[in-house]
């Protein structure tokens, strides 16, 4: 498989929460960090996602948002 995205993270499916048409998939990365992806239930079924399965998250740089935590005013 060839892809143009350069950011590929290997992890393990930690949880899958099914909604009406979507599935929220939590992926645990080595070191304990987590990422969350919302995909269609159809995609989750097609990928045969189950808790404990090793997966690769492919992230296009243009889809990443970075923010700062809210600071509390004294």
Short mmCIF file of N, CA and C in Angstrom, two decimals:
data_model
loop_
_atom_site.label_atom_id
_atom_site.label_comp_id
_atom_site.label_asym_id
_atom_site.label_seq_id
_atom_site.Cartn_x
_atom_site.Cartn_y
_atom_site.Cartn_z
N UNK A 1 0.85 -1.17 0.00
CA UNK A 1 0.00 0.00 0.00
C UNK A 1 0.89 1.24 0.00
N UNK A 2 0.63 2.17 -0.90
CA UNK A 2 1.35 3.44 -0.94
C UNK A 2 0.41 4.55 -0.51
N UNK A 3 0.91 5.43 0.35
CA UNK A 3 0.12 6.58 0.79
C UNK A 3 1.00 7.82 0.76
N UNK A 4 0.37 8.99 0.65
CA UNK A 4 1.14 10.23 0.60
C UNK A 4 1.33 10.83 1.98
N UNK A 5 0.52 10.44 2.95
CA UNK A 5 0.66 10.97 4.31
C UNK A 5 1.96 10.48 4.92
N UNK A 6 2.63 11.37 5.64
CA UNK A 6 3.92 11.01 6.23
C UNK A 6 3.82 10.70 7.72
N UNK A 7 2.70 11.00 8.30
CA UNK A 7 2.52 10.79 9.73
C UNK A 7 1.72 9.53 9.97
N UNK A 8 2.41 8.46 10.28
CA UNK A 8 1.76 7.17 10.53
C UNK A 8 2.13 6.74 11.94
N UNK A 9 1.12 6.53 12.77
CA UNK A 9 1.34 6.15 14.16
C UNK A 9 0.78 4.75 14.40
N UNK A 10 1.62 3.89 14.94
CA UNK A 10 1.19 2.53 15.27
C UNK A 10 0.66 2.52 16.70
N UNK A 11 -0.46 1.85 16.89
CA UNK A 11 -1.04 1.77 18.21
C UNK A 11 -1.97 0.58 18.35
N UNK A 12 -2.67 0.56 19.48
CA UNK A 12 -3.60 -0.52 19.79
C UNK A 12 -4.97 0.07 20.08
N UNK A 13 -6.01 -0.54 19.52
CA UNK A 13 -7.37 -0.08 19.78
C UNK A 13 -7.67 -0.29 21.26
N UNK A 14 -7.97 0.81 21.95
CA UNK A 14 -8.27 0.74 23.38
C UNK A 14 -9.78 0.65 23.62
N UNK A 15 -10.55 1.39 22.82
CA UNK A 15 -12.00 1.32 22.97
C UNK A 15 -12.67 1.74 21.67
N UNK A 16 -13.90 1.27 21.50
CA UNK A 16 -14.73 1.64 20.36
C UNK A 16 -16.11 1.97 20.92
N UNK A 17 -16.57 3.19 20.65
CA UNK A 17 -17.89 3.61 21.08
C UNK A 17 -18.74 3.86 19.84
N UNK A 18 -19.81 3.08 19.71
CA UNK A 18 -20.66 3.19 18.53
C UNK A 18 -21.77 4.21 18.76
N UNK A 19 -21.99 5.05 17.74
CA UNK A 19 -23.10 6.00 17.75
C UNK A 19 -24.09 5.61 16.67
N UNK A 20 -24.88 6.57 16.23
CA UNK A 20 -25.88 6.29 15.20
C UNK A 20 -25.26 5.82 13.90
N UNK A 21 -24.34 6.59 13.37
CA UNK A 21 -23.67 6.22 12.11
C UNK A 21 -22.16 6.26 12.23
N UNK A 22 -21.67 6.68 13.40
CA UNK A 22 -20.23 6.83 13.59
C UNK A 22 -19.71 5.90 14.67
N UNK A 23 -18.40 5.73 14.65
CA UNK A 23 -17.70 4.98 15.70
C UNK A 23 -16.54 5.84 16.18
N UNK A 24 -16.45 6.02 17.49
CA UNK A 24 -15.31 6.74 18.07
C UNK A 24 -14.29 5.69 18.51
N UNK A 25 -13.11 5.75 17.93
CA UNK A 25 -12.08 4.76 18.19
C UNK A 25 -10.93 5.42 18.95
N UNK A 26 -10.64 4.90 20.14
CA UNK A 26 -9.51 5.39 20.92
C UNK A 26 -8.34 4.45 20.67
N UNK A 27 -7.21 5.03 20.27
CA UNK A 27 -6.01 4.26 19.96
C UNK A 27 -4.93 4.64 20.96
N UNK A 28 -4.38 3.64 21.64
CA UNK A 28 -3.29 3.88 22.58
C UNK A 28 -1.97 3.69 21.86
N UNK A 29 -1.11 4.71 21.96
CA UNK A 29 0.20 4.68 21.33
C UNK A 29 1.24 4.14 22.30
N UNK A 30 2.38 3.69 21.79
CA UNK A 30 3.45 3.28 22.70
C UNK A 30 3.79 4.46 23.63
N UNK A 31 3.94 4.19 24.89
CA UNK A 31 4.22 5.25 25.85
C UNK A 31 2.97 5.72 26.57
N UNK A 32 1.79 5.27 26.12
CA UNK A 32 0.56 5.57 26.83
C UNK A 32 -0.28 6.72 26.31
N UNK A 33 0.23 7.53 25.40
CA UNK A 33 -0.59 8.60 24.83
C UNK A 33 -1.73 7.98 24.03
N UNK A 34 -2.80 8.75 23.88
CA UNK A 34 -3.96 8.27 23.14
C UNK A 34 -4.36 9.26 22.07
N UNK A 35 -4.88 8.74 20.97
CA UNK A 35 -5.51 9.58 19.96
C UNK A 35 -6.91 9.03 19.74
N UNK A 36 -7.80 9.90 19.31
CA UNK A 36 -9.19 9.51 19.08
C UNK A 36 -9.54 9.81 17.63
N UNK A 37 -10.17 8.87 16.98
CA UNK A 37 -10.62 9.05 15.61
C UNK A 37 -12.11 8.73 15.53
N UNK A 38 -12.84 9.56 14.81
CA UNK A 38 -14.26 9.30 14.57
C UNK A 38 -14.40 8.88 13.11
N UNK A 39 -14.86 7.67 12.91
CA UNK A 39 -15.03 7.12 11.56
C UNK A 39 -16.45 6.59 11.44
N UNK A 40 -16.84 6.22 10.25
CA UNK A 40 -18.18 5.65 10.08
C UNK A 40 -18.21 4.23 10.66
N UNK A 41 -19.39 3.80 11.08
CA UNK A 41 -19.54 2.43 11.56
C UNK A 41 -19.20 1.45 10.44
N UNK A 42 -19.56 1.81 9.22
CA UNK A 42 -19.24 0.96 8.07
C UNK A 42 -17.73 0.77 7.96
N UNK A 43 -16.95 1.85 8.13
CA UNK A 43 -15.49 1.73 8.06
C UNK A 43 -14.96 0.87 9.19
N UNK A 44 -15.50 1.04 10.39
CA UNK A 44 -15.06 0.22 11.53
C UNK A 44 -15.32 -1.25 11.26
N UNK A 45 -16.47 -1.55 10.67
CA UNK A 45 -16.79 -2.94 10.32
C UNK A 45 -15.86 -3.46 9.23
N UNK A 46 -15.64 -2.65 8.20
CA UNK A 46 -14.78 -3.06 7.08
C UNK A 46 -13.36 -3.34 7.53
N UNK A 47 -12.89 -2.53 8.50
CA UNK A 47 -11.53 -2.70 9.02
C UNK A 47 -11.45 -3.80 10.08
N UNK A 48 -12.62 -4.35 10.45
CA UNK A 48 -12.71 -5.38 11.48
C UNK A 48 -12.03 -4.94 12.77
N UNK A 49 -12.33 -3.71 13.19
CA UNK A 49 -11.72 -3.17 14.40
C UNK A 49 -12.31 -3.83 15.64
N UNK A 50 -11.43 -4.23 16.53
CA UNK A 50 -11.81 -4.77 17.83
C UNK A 50 -10.79 -4.28 18.85
N UNK A 51 -11.21 -4.20 20.10
CA UNK A 51 -10.30 -3.79 21.17
C UNK A 51 -9.12 -4.74 21.21
N UNK A 52 -7.92 -4.19 21.31
CA UNK A 52 -6.70 -4.98 21.39
C UNK A 52 -5.99 -5.15 20.06
N UNK A 53 -6.66 -4.81 18.98
CA UNK A 53 -6.07 -4.99 17.64
C UNK A 53 -5.02 -3.90 17.38
N UNK A 54 -3.92 -4.29 16.77
CA UNK A 54 -2.89 -3.33 16.35
C UNK A 54 -3.37 -2.63 15.09
N UNK A 55 -3.26 -1.30 15.09
CA UNK A 55 -3.70 -0.50 13.94
C UNK A 55 -2.65 0.58 13.64
N UNK A 56 -2.79 1.18 12.49
CA UNK A 56 -1.95 2.31 12.09
C UNK A 56 -2.86 3.50 11.82
N UNK A 57 -2.62 4.60 12.52
CA UNK A 57 -3.37 5.83 12.29
C UNK A 57 -2.58 6.67 11.30
N UNK A 58 -3.21 7.02 10.20
CA UNK A 58 -2.57 7.82 9.16
C UNK A 58 -3.13 9.24 9.28
N UNK A 59 -2.25 10.20 9.51
CA UNK A 59 -2.68 11.57 9.76
C UNK A 59 -2.03 12.50 8.76
N UNK A 60 -2.85 13.19 7.98
CA UNK A 60 -2.32 14.18 7.05
C UNK A 60 -2.01 15.45 7.83
N UNK A 61 -0.86 16.05 7.58
CA UNK A 61 -0.44 17.24 8.31
C UNK A 61 -1.47 18.36 8.22
N UNK A 62 -2.15 18.47 7.11
CA UNK A 62 -3.14 19.54 6.94
C UNK A 62 -4.39 19.33 7.80
N UNK A 63 -4.54 18.15 8.38
CA UNK A 63 -5.70 17.86 9.22
C UNK A 63 -5.42 18.02 10.71
N UNK A 64 -4.22 18.42 11.09
CA UNK A 64 -3.85 18.53 12.49
C UNK A 64 -4.12 19.96 12.98
N UNK A 65 -4.77 20.06 14.15
CA UNK A 65 -4.98 21.36 14.79
C UNK A 65 -4.23 21.34 16.12
N UNK A 66 -3.56 22.43 16.41
CA UNK A 66 -2.81 22.54 17.66
C UNK A 66 -3.39 23.72 18.44
N UNK A 67 -3.57 23.53 19.72
CA UNK A 67 -4.11 24.59 20.56
C UNK A 67 -3.35 24.69 21.87
N UNK A 68 -3.64 25.75 22.59
CA UNK A 68 -3.04 25.95 23.91
C UNK A 68 -4.13 25.78 24.95
N UNK A 69 -3.76 25.30 26.13
CA UNK A 69 -4.77 25.18 27.18
C UNK A 69 -5.25 26.57 27.60
N UNK A 70 -6.50 26.63 28.06
CA UNK A 70 -7.04 27.90 28.56
C UNK A 70 -6.28 28.29 29.81
N UNK A 71 -5.88 29.55 29.89
CA UNK A 71 -5.22 30.01 31.12
C UNK A 71 -6.28 30.65 32.00
N UNK A 72 -6.12 30.45 33.28
CA UNK A 72 -7.07 31.04 34.22
C UNK A 72 -6.51 32.37 34.69
N UNK A 73 -7.35 33.39 34.65
CA UNK A 73 -6.92 34.71 35.10
C UNK A 73 -6.96 34.76 36.61
N UNK A 74 -5.95 35.40 37.22
CA UNK A 74 -5.93 35.48 38.70
C UNK A 74 -7.04 36.33 39.25
#
